Coordinates of C-alpha atoms in Angstrom, one line a residue:
M1 CA 0.0 0.0 0.0
L2 CA 2.9 2.3 -0.6
D3 CA 1.0 4.1 -3.3
A4 CA -1.9 4.7 -0.9
E5 CA 0.5 6.0 1.9
R6 CA 2.2 8.4 -0.5
F7 CA -1.2 9.5 -2.0
L8 CA -2.8 10.1 1.3
S9 CA 0.1 12.1 2.6
E10 CA -0.2 14.6 -0.2
I11 CA -4.0 15.3 0.0
E12 CA -6.1 17.2 2.5
P13 CA -7.1 16.4 5.3
F14 CA -4.8 13.3 5.6
N15 CA -1.7 15.4 5.3
Y16 CA -2.6 16.7 8.8
L17 CA -1.9 13.1 10.2
D18 CA 1.5 11.7 11.2
K19 CA 3.2 9.0 9.3
K20 CA 2.1 6.1 11.6
E21 CA -1.5 7.1 11.3
I22 CA -1.3 7.2 7.5
Q23 CA 0.3 3.8 7.4
S24 CA -2.4 2.4 9.6
I25 CA -5.1 4.0 7.4
A26 CA -3.5 2.7 4.2
H27 CA -3.5 -0.9 5.5
N28 CA -7.2 -0.7 6.3
L29 CA -8.4 0.8 3.0
L30 CA -10.6 -1.0 0.6
V31 CA -10.0 -0.4 -3.0
E32 CA -12.9 -0.4 -5.5
Y33 CA -12.9 0.0 -9.3
Y34 CA -16.0 1.6 -10.9
K35 CA -16.6 1.6 -14.7
K36 CA -17.8 4.8 -16.4
G37 CA -21.5 5.3 -15.7
E38 CA -21.5 3.0 -12.7
I39 CA -23.3 4.1 -9.5
I40 CA -21.3 4.1 -6.3
F41 CA -24.1 5.0 -4.0
K42 CA -27.6 6.4 -4.5
E43 CA -29.4 9.4 -3.1
G44 CA -31.7 8.3 -0.2
A45 CA -30.1 4.8 0.2
S46 CA -29.0 3.5 3.6
P47 CA -26.6 5.6 5.6
L48 CA -23.0 5.1 4.3
D49 CA -20.4 3.0 6.1
F50 CA -17.4 4.4 4.4
L51 CA -15.7 7.6 3.5
Y52 CA -14.9 7.6 -0.2
I53 CA -11.6 9.0 -1.6
L54 CA -11.2 9.3 -5.3
R55 CA -7.8 7.9 -6.3
S56 CA -8.1 8.2 -10.0
G57 CA -10.8 8.9 -12.6
S58 CA -13.6 11.4 -12.3
L59 CA -17.0 11.4 -10.6
V60 CA -20.1 13.5 -10.1
L61 CA -22.6 13.9 -7.3
E62 CA -26.1 14.3 -8.6
R63 CA -29.4 15.3 -6.9
E64 CA -32.7 14.6 -8.6
G65 CA -30.8 14.1 -11.9
E66 CA -28.9 17.4 -11.7
V67 CA -25.2 17.5 -11.3
I68 CA -24.4 19.4 -8.0
E69 CA -20.6 18.7 -7.8
Y70 CA -17.7 17.3 -9.7
I71 CA -15.3 15.1 -7.7
H72 CA -11.7 15.3 -8.7
E73 CA -8.7 13.1 -7.8
G74 CA -7.8 13.3 -4.2
E75 CA -11.2 14.6 -3.0
C76 CA -13.4 12.9 -0.4
F77 CA -17.1 12.4 -0.6
G78 CA -19.9 10.7 1.4
Y79 CA -18.7 12.4 4.6
I80 CA -22.1 14.1 5.2
S81 CA -23.8 10.8 5.5
L82 CA -21.1 9.6 7.9
M83 CA -21.2 12.7 10.0
T84 CA -25.0 12.8 10.2
S85 CA -25.8 9.1 10.1
S86 CA -28.4 10.0 7.5
P87 CA -29.0 8.6 4.0
P88 CA -26.8 10.1 1.3
S89 CA -28.3 13.3 0.0
S90 CA -26.9 12.7 -3.5
T91 CA -26.0 10.0 -6.0
A92 CA -22.3 9.4 -6.8
K93 CA -21.6 8.3 -10.3
A94 CA -18.4 7.6 -12.2
I95 CA -18.1 9.6 -15.4
E96 CA -14.8 7.9 -16.1
D97 CA -13.4 4.6 -15.2
S98 CA -12.4 5.3 -11.6
V99 CA -10.5 3.9 -8.6
V100 CA -11.8 4.8 -5.2
F101 CA -10.4 4.2 -1.7
L102 CA -13.0 3.3 1.0
L103 CA -12.2 4.3 4.6
N104 CA -14.2 2.5 7.3
K105 CA -16.6 4.6 9.3
K106 CA -15.1 3.5 12.6
I107 CA -11.7 4.8 11.6
F108 CA -13.2 7.9 10.2
N109 CA -15.0 8.6 13.5
K110 CA -11.9 7.9 15.5
L111 CA -9.9 10.4 13.4
I112 CA -12.7 13.0 13.7
S113 CA -12.6 12.6 17.5
T114 CA -8.8 12.6 17.9
N115 CA -7.4 15.0 15.3
E116 CA -8.5 18.6 15.5
N117 CA -7.3 19.6 12.0
F118 CA -9.0 16.5 10.5
R119 CA -12.2 17.4 12.3
E120 CA -12.2 21.0 11.3
Y121 CA -11.6 20.2 7.6
F122 CA -14.8 18.2 7.5
A123 CA -16.7 20.6 9.7
R124 CA -15.8 23.4 7.2
K125 CA -16.9 21.3 4.3
L126 CA -20.2 20.4 6.0
A127 CA -20.9 24.0 7.0
K128 CA -20.3 25.2 3.5
R129 CA -22.6 22.6 2.0
M130 CA -25.3 23.5 4.5
Q131 CA -24.9 27.2 3.9
N132 CA -25.3 26.7 0.2
V133 CA -28.4 24.7 0.7
A134 CA -29.8 27.2 3.2
S135 CA -29.2 30.2 1.0
K136 CA -31.0 28.5 -1.9
G137 CA -34.0 27.7 0.2
L138 CA -34.6 30.9 2.0
S139 CA -37.2 33.5 0.8
S140 CA -36.0 37.1 0.6
V141 CA -37.7 38.0 3.8
E142 CA -36.1 35.2 5.6
R143 CA -32.7 36.1 4.2
H144 CA -33.2 39.7 5.3
R145 CA -34.0 38.5 8.8
E146 CA -30.7 36.6 8.8
I147 CA -28.6 39.7 8.2
S148 CA -27.6 41.9 11.1
L149 CA -26.8 45.5 10.3
E150 CA -23.5 44.9 12.1
D151 CA -22.7 42.5 9.2
I152 CA -23.2 45.2 6.6
N153 CA -20.1 47.3 5.7
L154 CA -21.5 50.8 6.3
R155 CA -19.3 53.7 5.3
P156 CA -18.0 56.1 8.0
I157 CA -20.4 58.8 8.9
L158 CA -19.8 62.5 7.9
V159 CA -20.6 64.9 10.7
M160 CA -20.6 68.8 10.6
E161 CA -21.6 71.5 13.1
G162 CA -24.9 73.3 12.7
N163 CA -23.3 76.7 12.3
Q164 CA -21.3 75.6 9.3
R165 CA -22.5 76.7 5.8
V166 CA -24.2 74.6 3.1
E167 CA -21.3 75.5 0.8
E168 CA -18.9 73.7 3.1
A169 CA -21.2 70.7 3.3
I170 CA -21.4 70.5 -0.5
K171 CA -17.6 70.4 -0.7
E172 CA -17.4 67.7 2.0
M173 CA -20.0 65.6 0.3
V174 CA -18.2 65.8 -3.0
S175 CA -14.8 65.1 -1.6
K176 CA -16.0 62.1 0.5
D177 CA -18.4 60.8 -2.2
S178 CA -21.3 61.1 0.3
T179 CA -24.9 61.8 -0.4
Y180 CA -25.6 63.3 3.1
V181 CA -24.1 65.1 6.1
L182 CA -25.1 64.6 9.7
V183 CA -25.6 67.9 11.4
K184 CA -24.6 68.1 15.1
L185 CA -26.9 70.2 17.2
P186 CA -27.4 70.7 21.0
E187 CA -30.7 68.8 20.9
G188 CA -29.5 65.9 18.8
M189 CA -28.5 65.0 15.3
D190 CA -30.0 66.4 12.1
I191 CA -29.3 65.4 8.5
I192 CA -29.0 67.2 5.3
T193 CA -29.0 65.3 2.0
E194 CA -28.4 66.2 -1.7
R195 CA -32.1 66.5 -2.1
D196 CA -32.3 69.0 0.8
V197 CA -29.6 71.1 -0.9
L198 CA -31.6 71.1 -4.1
R199 CA -35.1 71.7 -2.7
K200 CA -34.4 73.9 0.4
V201 CA -31.5 76.0 -0.9
L202 CA -30.9 76.1 -4.6
A203 CA -34.5 75.9 -5.8
K204 CA -35.4 78.8 -3.5
G205 CA -32.6 80.9 -4.9
L206 CA -30.7 80.9 -1.6
R207 CA -26.9 81.2 -1.6
P208 CA -25.1 78.1 -0.2
E209 CA -22.3 80.2 1.2
E210 CA -24.8 82.1 3.4
V211 CA -27.2 79.4 4.6
K212 CA -26.4 77.6 7.8
L213 CA -26.8 73.8 8.0
K214 CA -29.1 74.0 11.1
D215 CA -31.6 76.1 9.1
V216 CA -32.2 73.5 6.4
A217 CA -31.4 70.2 8.0
S218 CA -34.2 67.6 8.6
F219 CA -35.1 66.8 12.1
P220 CA -35.4 64.4 13.8
V221 CA -33.2 61.8 12.2
V222 CA -34.8 58.3 12.1
W223 CA -32.4 55.8 13.6
I224 CA -32.1 52.1 14.4
E225 CA -29.9 50.0 16.7
S226 CA -27.0 48.2 15.0
K227 CA -28.2 44.8 16.4
S228 CA -31.3 45.1 14.4
T229 CA -31.8 43.1 11.2
L230 CA -31.8 44.3 7.6
Y231 CA -35.4 43.4 7.5
D232 CA -36.2 45.7 10.5
A233 CA -34.3 48.5 8.8
M234 CA -36.1 48.1 5.5
V235 CA -39.5 48.1 7.2
L236 CA -38.6 51.3 9.1
M237 CA -37.4 53.0 5.9
A238 CA -40.5 52.1 4.1
R239 CA -42.7 53.3 7.0
H240 CA -41.1 56.7 7.0
G241 CA -40.6 56.9 3.3
I242 CA -36.9 57.7 3.8
R243 CA -33.8 56.6 1.8
K244 CA -31.3 57.0 4.7
L245 CA -31.4 55.5 8.2
L246 CA -29.0 56.4 11.0
V247 CA -27.5 53.3 12.7
K248 CA -26.5 53.6 16.3
K249 CA -24.6 51.3 18.6
N250 CA -25.1 51.8 22.3
G251 CA -26.6 55.3 21.5
D252 CA -23.6 56.4 19.4
P253 CA -23.9 56.9 15.6
V254 CA -21.9 54.3 13.7
G255 CA -23.1 54.7 10.2
V256 CA -26.0 55.5 7.9
L257 CA -27.8 52.8 6.0
E258 CA -28.7 54.0 2.5
D259 CA -30.9 52.6 -0.2
R260 CA -27.8 51.9 -2.2
D261 CA -26.5 49.7 0.6
L262 CA -29.7 47.7 0.2
I263 CA -29.1 47.5 -3.6
A264 CA -25.5 46.4 -2.8
Y265 CA -26.9 43.6 -0.7
E266 CA -29.6 42.7 -3.1
S267 CA -27.0 42.8 -6.0
K268 CA -26.5 39.2 -5.2
N269 CA -30.0 38.9 -6.9
A270 CA -29.1 39.2 -10.6
V271 CA -32.6 40.1 -11.6
L272 CA -32.8 43.1 -9.3
L273 CA -29.3 44.1 -10.3
I274 CA -30.2 44.1 -14.0
K275 CA -33.3 46.2 -13.2
E276 CA -31.2 48.7 -11.4
I277 CA -28.8 49.0 -14.3
D278 CA -31.7 49.3 -16.8
K279 CA -33.2 52.2 -14.9
A280 CA -30.0 54.1 -14.0
K281 CA -30.0 57.6 -15.4
T282 CA -26.6 58.9 -14.6
V283 CA -23.0 57.8 -15.0
E284 CA -22.7 58.1 -11.3
D285 CA -25.4 55.5 -10.8
L286 CA -23.9 53.2 -13.4
K287 CA -20.4 53.6 -11.9
Y288 CA -21.8 52.7 -8.5
L289 CA -23.6 49.6 -9.8
Y290 CA -20.5 48.6 -11.8
G291 CA -18.5 48.5 -8.5
L292 CA -21.1 46.2 -7.0
V293 CA -21.0 43.9 -10.0
K294 CA -17.2 43.4 -9.5
E295 CA -17.7 42.5 -5.9
Q296 CA -20.6 40.1 -6.7
T297 CA -18.6 38.4 -9.5
L298 CA -15.7 37.7 -7.1
D299 CA -18.2 36.1 -4.7
L300 CA -19.5 33.9 -7.6
V301 CA -15.9 32.8 -8.4
F302 CA -15.2 31.9 -4.8
Q303 CA -18.5 30.0 -4.7
G304 CA -17.1 27.8 -7.5
T305 CA -19.7 28.9 -10.2
D306 CA -19.4 27.1 -13.5
P307 CA -17.1 29.2 -15.6
E308 CA -19.3 28.8 -18.7
R309 CA -22.2 30.2 -16.8
L310 CA -20.1 32.9 -15.1
G311 CA -18.7 34.1 -18.4
E312 CA -22.3 34.4 -19.8
Y313 CA -23.4 36.2 -16.7
I314 CA -20.6 38.8 -16.8
S315 CA -21.2 39.4 -20.5
E316 CA -25.0 39.8 -19.9
I317 CA -24.3 42.4 -17.2
N318 CA -21.7 44.2 -19.3
D319 CA -24.2 44.3 -22.2
R320 CA -26.7 46.1 -19.9
F321 CA -24.1 48.7 -18.9
M322 CA -23.1 49.3 -22.5
K323 CA -26.8 49.6 -23.6
R324 CA -27.4 52.1 -20.8
A325 CA -24.2 54.0 -21.8
V326 CA -25.7 54.5 -25.3
Y327 CA -28.6 56.4 -23.8
V328 CA -26.4 58.5 -21.5
A329 CA -24.1 59.3 -24.5
M330 CA -27.0 60.4 -26.7
N331 CA -28.4 62.6 -23.8
R332 CA -25.0 64.2 -23.4
L333 CA -24.8 64.7 -27.2
G334 CA -28.3 66.1 -27.3
E335 CA -28.8 64.4 -30.7
E336 CA -30.0 61.0 -31.9
P337 CA -28.9 59.3 -35.1
L338 CA -31.3 59.3 -38.1
V339 CA -30.0 56.1 -39.6
P340 CA -29.9 52.4 -38.3
F341 CA -26.7 51.4 -36.6
S342 CA -25.3 48.8 -34.3
I343 CA -22.7 48.8 -31.6
M344 CA -20.9 45.5 -31.7
V345 CA -18.8 43.8 -29.0
L346 CA -15.8 41.7 -30.1
G347 CA -13.5 39.0 -28.7
S348 CA -14.4 37.3 -25.5
E349 CA -17.3 39.7 -24.9
G350 CA -18.6 38.7 -28.4
R351 CA -18.3 35.1 -27.5
R352 CA -19.9 35.7 -24.0
E353 CA -16.8 34.3 -22.4
Q354 CA -15.7 37.2 -20.3
S355 CA -13.1 36.9 -17.5
L356 CA -12.4 39.2 -14.6
R357 CA -9.9 41.0 -16.8
T358 CA -12.4 43.1 -18.8
D359 CA -11.5 45.8 -21.2
Q360 CA -13.3 47.3 -24.1
D361 CA -13.3 45.6 -27.5
N362 CA -16.1 47.2 -29.7
A363 CA -16.9 48.3 -33.2
L364 CA -19.7 50.3 -34.9
I365 CA -21.6 49.8 -38.1
Y366 CA -24.2 52.1 -39.6
Q367 CA -26.3 52.5 -42.8
D368 CA -24.9 55.3 -44.8
Y369 CA -28.3 56.5 -46.2
P370 CA -28.3 59.9 -48.1
L371 CA -30.1 62.4 -45.9
L372 CA -30.4 66.1 -45.9
D373 CA -28.8 68.0 -43.0
F374 CA -27.4 64.7 -41.5
D375 CA -24.0 63.3 -42.1
P376 CA -23.9 59.8 -40.4
K377 CA -20.1 59.7 -40.6
K378 CA -19.7 63.0 -38.7
Y379 CA -22.5 62.1 -36.2
F380 CA -21.0 58.8 -35.3
E381 CA -17.5 60.4 -34.9
R382 CA -19.0 62.7 -32.3
F383 CA -21.1 60.0 -30.7
S384 CA -18.3 57.5 -30.5
K385 CA -16.1 59.8 -28.5
V386 CA -18.8 60.6 -26.0
Y387 CA -19.8 56.9 -25.7
I388 CA -16.3 55.7 -25.0
D389 CA -15.7 58.5 -22.5
T390 CA -19.0 57.3 -20.8
L391 CA -17.8 53.7 -20.6
L392 CA -14.5 54.9 -19.1
E393 CA -16.3 56.9 -16.5
I394 CA -18.4 53.9 -15.6
G395 CA -15.2 51.9 -15.0
F396 CA -14.6 49.9 -18.2
P397 CA -10.9 50.0 -18.8
P398 CA -9.8 51.2 -22.3
C399 CA -8.6 48.6 -24.9
P400 CA -4.7 48.7 -24.9
G401 CA -4.9 47.9 -28.7
N402 CA -7.3 50.8 -29.3
V403 CA -10.0 48.4 -30.5
M404 CA -12.8 50.9 -29.7
I405 CA -15.4 52.8 -31.7
S406 CA -13.6 56.0 -31.0
N407 CA -10.9 54.7 -33.5
P408 CA -12.2 55.2 -37.0
F409 CA -10.7 51.9 -38.1
W410 CA -13.4 50.1 -36.0
R411 CA -16.2 52.5 -37.0
R412 CA -17.5 52.1 -40.6
S413 CA -20.6 52.1 -42.7
A414 CA -22.1 48.8 -43.8
K415 CA -20.6 49.2 -47.2
E416 CA -17.2 50.0 -45.8
W417 CA -17.2 47.0 -43.5
R418 CA -18.1 44.7 -46.4
S419 CA -15.2 46.0 -48.4
A420 CA -12.8 45.7 -45.4
V421 CA -13.6 42.1 -44.5
K422 CA -13.5 41.1 -48.1
D423 CA -10.1 42.5 -48.4
W424 CA -9.0 40.8 -45.2
I425 CA -10.1 37.4 -46.4
E426 CA -8.9 37.8 -50.0
K427 CA -5.4 39.1 -48.9
P428 CA -4.5 37.0 -45.8
K429 CA -1.4 39.0 -44.8
E430 CA -0.4 39.2 -41.2
E431 CA -2.2 42.4 -40.3
N432 CA -5.4 41.2 -42.0
I433 CA -5.3 37.9 -40.1
L434 CA -4.9 39.8 -36.9
N435 CA -8.0 41.9 -37.8
V436 CA -10.0 38.8 -38.5
A437 CA -8.9 37.3 -35.2
I438 CA -10.1 40.4 -33.4
F439 CA -13.3 41.0 -35.3
F440 CA -14.8 37.6 -36.3
D441 CA -16.6 36.9 -32.9
F442 CA -18.6 40.1 -33.1
R443 CA -22.2 40.4 -32.1
N444 CA -24.8 43.2 -31.8
V445 CA -25.1 44.7 -28.3
F446 CA -27.2 47.7 -29.1
G447 CA -29.0 48.9 -32.2
D448 CA -30.3 47.2 -35.4
Q449 CA -29.3 43.6 -35.2
S450 CA -30.2 43.0 -38.9
I451 CA -27.1 45.0 -39.9
T452 CA -24.7 42.7 -38.1
E453 CA -26.6 39.6 -39.3
D454 CA -26.2 40.9 -42.9
L455 CA -22.5 41.4 -42.4
W456 CA -22.1 38.0 -40.8
S457 CA -23.9 36.3 -43.8
F458 CA -21.6 38.3 -46.2
I459 CA -18.6 37.0 -44.2
L460 CA -19.7 33.3 -44.4
Q461 CA -20.4 33.6 -48.1
T462 CA -17.0 35.3 -48.8
L463 CA -15.3 32.5 -46.8
K464 CA -17.1 29.9 -48.9
E465 CA -15.7 31.5 -52.0
N466 CA -12.2 31.7 -50.5
P467 CA -11.6 28.4 -48.7
G468 CA -7.9 28.9 -48.9
F469 CA -8.2 31.6 -46.2
L470 CA -9.1 29.2 -43.4
P471 CA -5.6 27.6 -42.9
F472 CA -4.3 31.1 -42.3
L473 CA -6.7 31.4 -39.5
A474 CA -6.1 27.9 -38.1
V475 CA -2.3 28.4 -38.1
D476 CA -2.8 30.8 -35.2
A477 CA -4.2 28.0 -33.1
V478 CA -1.0 25.9 -33.4
R479 CA 1.4 28.7 -33.0
F480 CA 1.7 28.4 -29.2
K481 CA 2.3 24.9 -27.8
P482 CA 0.9 23.9 -24.4
P483 CA 3.4 24.7 -21.6
I484 CA 4.3 21.1 -20.8
G485 CA 7.7 19.5 -21.2
F486 CA 8.9 16.2 -22.6
F487 CA 8.8 14.5 -19.2
G488 CA 5.4 16.0 -18.4
D489 CA 6.6 18.9 -16.2
F490 CA 5.1 22.4 -16.5
V491 CA 7.1 24.9 -18.6
V492 CA 7.1 28.0 -16.5
E493 CA 8.3 31.5 -17.0
K494 CA 12.1 31.6 -16.2
T495 CA 12.5 35.3 -15.5
G496 CA 10.6 38.5 -14.9
E497 CA 7.5 39.4 -13.0
H498 CA 5.8 36.1 -13.7
K499 CA 8.8 33.8 -12.9
G500 CA 7.5 30.4 -12.0
E501 CA 4.1 30.9 -13.5
I502 CA 2.3 29.7 -16.6
E503 CA 0.5 31.9 -19.1
I504 CA -2.6 29.7 -19.6
K505 CA -4.2 31.9 -22.3
K506 CA -1.4 31.7 -24.8
G507 CA -0.8 27.9 -24.5
G508 CA -4.2 26.8 -23.4
I509 CA -7.3 29.0 -24.0
F510 CA -6.1 30.7 -27.2
P511 CA -5.5 27.5 -29.2
I512 CA -9.0 26.3 -28.4
T513 CA -10.8 29.5 -29.2
Q514 CA -8.8 30.1 -32.4
G515 CA -9.1 26.6 -33.6
I516 CA -12.8 26.2 -32.8
R517 CA -13.5 29.5 -34.6
A518 CA -11.7 28.4 -37.7
L519 CA -13.7 25.1 -37.8
A520 CA -16.9 27.0 -37.1
L521 CA -16.4 29.4 -39.9
E522 CA -15.5 26.5 -42.2
M523 CA -18.8 24.8 -41.4
G524 CA -20.9 28.0 -41.7
I525 CA -21.8 28.0 -38.0
E526 CA -23.2 31.3 -36.8
K527 CA -22.8 30.8 -33.1
R528 CA -20.0 32.7 -31.4
N529 CA -19.7 31.0 -28.0
T530 CA -16.9 28.4 -28.0
F531 CA -19.0 25.8 -26.0
E532 CA -21.9 26.2 -28.4
R533 CA -19.6 26.0 -31.5
I534 CA -18.1 22.7 -30.1
E535 CA -21.7 21.4 -29.8
E536 CA -22.5 22.4 -33.4
L537 CA -19.3 20.8 -34.6
K538 CA -20.3 17.6 -32.9
R539 CA -23.8 17.8 -34.4
L540 CA -22.2 18.2 -37.9
G541 CA -19.9 15.2 -37.4
V542 CA -16.6 17.1 -37.1
F543 CA -16.1 15.8 -33.6
S544 CA -17.2 12.6 -31.9
E545 CA -19.3 12.9 -28.8
E546 CA -16.4 11.9 -26.6
Y547 CA -14.0 14.3 -28.2
A548 CA -16.4 17.2 -28.0
K549 CA -16.9 16.5 -24.4
D550 CA -13.2 16.3 -23.7
L551 CA -12.6 19.7 -25.5
K552 CA -15.4 21.4 -23.6
E553 CA -14.3 20.1 -20.2
A554 CA -10.7 21.1 -21.0
Y555 CA -11.8 24.6 -21.9
R556 CA -14.0 24.8 -18.8
F557 CA -11.2 23.7 -16.6
L558 CA -8.8 26.4 -18.0
L559 CA -11.5 29.1 -17.6
S560 CA -12.1 28.0 -14.0
L561 CA -8.4 28.2 -13.2
R562 CA -8.1 31.6 -14.8
F563 CA -11.1 32.9 -12.8
K564 CA -9.7 31.4 -9.6
F565 CA -6.3 33.0 -9.9
Q566 CA -7.7 36.3 -11.2
A567 CA -10.1 36.5 -8.2
Q568 CA -7.2 35.8 -5.8
K569 CA -5.1 38.5 -7.4
I570 CA -7.9 41.0 -7.1
K571 CA -8.4 40.1 -3.4
E572 CA -4.6 40.7 -2.9
G573 CA -4.9 44.1 -4.6
K574 CA -3.1 43.1 -7.8
E575 CA -4.2 43.4 -11.4
P576 CA -5.8 40.2 -12.7
D577 CA -4.0 38.6 -15.6
N578 CA -3.7 35.2 -17.4
Y579 CA -1.0 33.7 -15.3
I580 CA -1.3 30.9 -12.8
N581 CA 1.2 29.5 -10.4
P582 CA 1.3 25.7 -10.6
N583 CA 2.7 25.5 -7.0
R584 CA -0.6 26.9 -5.8
L585 CA -2.6 24.1 -7.4
S586 CA -3.7 21.0 -5.6
R587 CA -2.3 17.7 -6.7
A588 CA -5.6 16.9 -8.4
E589 CA -5.6 20.2 -10.3
K590 CA -2.0 19.7 -11.4
N591 CA -2.9 16.3 -12.8
T592 CA -6.0 17.6 -14.5
L593 CA -4.1 20.5 -16.0
K594 CA -1.5 18.1 -17.5
D595 CA -4.4 16.1 -19.0
V596 CA -5.9 19.3 -20.4
F597 CA -2.6 20.2 -22.1
K598 CA -2.5 16.8 -23.7
I599 CA -6.0 17.3 -25.1
I600 CA -4.9 20.7 -26.5
K601 CA -1.9 19.1 -28.1
E602 CA -4.1 16.5 -29.8
F603 CA -6.4 19.2 -30.9
Q604 CA -3.5 21.1 -32.5
E605 CA -2.4 17.9 -34.3
F606 CA -6.0 17.6 -35.6
L607 CA -5.9 21.1 -36.9
Y608 CA -2.5 20.6 -38.4
E609 CA -3.7 17.6 -40.5
R610 CA -7.1 19.1 -41.4
Y611 CA -5.7 22.3 -42.8
N612 CA -2.4 21.0 -44.0
L613 CA -0.5 23.4 -41.9
R614 CA 2.9 21.9 -42.7
F615 CA 3.0 24.3 -45.6
F616 CA 3.1 27.2 -43.1
E617 CA 6.3 25.9 -41.4

């Protein structure tokens, strides 16, 4: 059982045990082999007698036919039934031929009772599982009753004296990004808000530099104790019709709960968040909501959300911001276009595969109809500048390559776009191939979708007439090899800022997206999303069912690693990028990543043969 001893000593929580304990466990393990599709235990069956440890292969836990968790090599399962003596709450099924170690319940219970780290590991796992279940089952009222105001991160209060002037308060509110000031008076605390300044001072023609705060502040301030729940606070705010509520602890003010704090909490509800974005009227509102989305997205990453769904979600939210930014830009410009147009998103946003490292990649197309007193080209030049400025103010970083509609290269009439893409395809020189790689995942995000659909049909038809172009596109997918050496070791950066890390976009994600795009264009597939393109390629017989599944899971794993490392870097105050550190991967993750790189290598060999890429060497 030397293999078992070595294996257990490298995985959590057995690595908390000493050598003798591991030897003893290894000699008492049972080893079972399960074929692909075989059931290990069923939901609702008799309480389990073993802790299961996946030695090799891959498994899923299913509940009522839905996959709730993937089990990777080195992970334990079945512990909930052992710890609660209840029937298993899920069905365990092998999705590959798998080898599983079985640890007897008596030994498991003994380890739980004698080793604190071992016990805490499973306690954390159990608590997390119960928390997930609980959060899914609670109604919004119940959830609000679970949240204490002390658990909400209220911003520090802003307090001024009653004799100070409104002008000073305005300056303080602007500098501290606050929407109110608490006003200290002998009889208690008043409050003055942005609305008070507008209604009680400016609308009446009073001069802010002359008006004292005590003369316009609202009294009394409605307050609540910090031990109260969010639900209590919401009821109180609704009862008084107020948007701000003073929070006190032992009689002392500790913060002000604002309606935007409620939005922040409820931003975990995607439907409500989208509604808030859709009705936002100012850049300030959108900027605030954009900040909430970033926090919420990090939570989703740490909760282990499926990267395919997470990418779709981020793209959907970004779409909403971009649509709203169009209305803001038109309002700022004071003029609307008189011709149909479309704002397109490109790259990963076009494929709905966004990561946490989001910048702008957009283009604009419009119908160049002859109109009196309206020049579409000049209008969209003005509009594009305002639109991009608006996105920057909201928080969308600029594209380092200047792939934005403020750049006239990415802003053209329908006729000009047709001419450009025809030229790119018929003359596949390096810069044209690069333009195709940037542009050919485009989709409409605002405006007349029929214009983008017409352009897409034109591209597919032009490609059909120029089949010799596709190898030029495919060669990009084999340019970078997966970072794995001859002996199966990771090839890491040797020097510089990312020494010891792997760039998984270049040698992992990029080959898949580029290669799948080339195949999709060859087959006339209109879908942009890589997962959907793989499904279509399977349906059309380009891939077998098994191969399509391997490619999708490989891509999913790479995206999940990128999300995980990007989220960790953001938490550490660093800029997210496409690098991962293999030393921070679990043993199971390392092995899976090596398997993924092998799949990518096979995929590149497939492309190499299909498009005869030896002529490009």
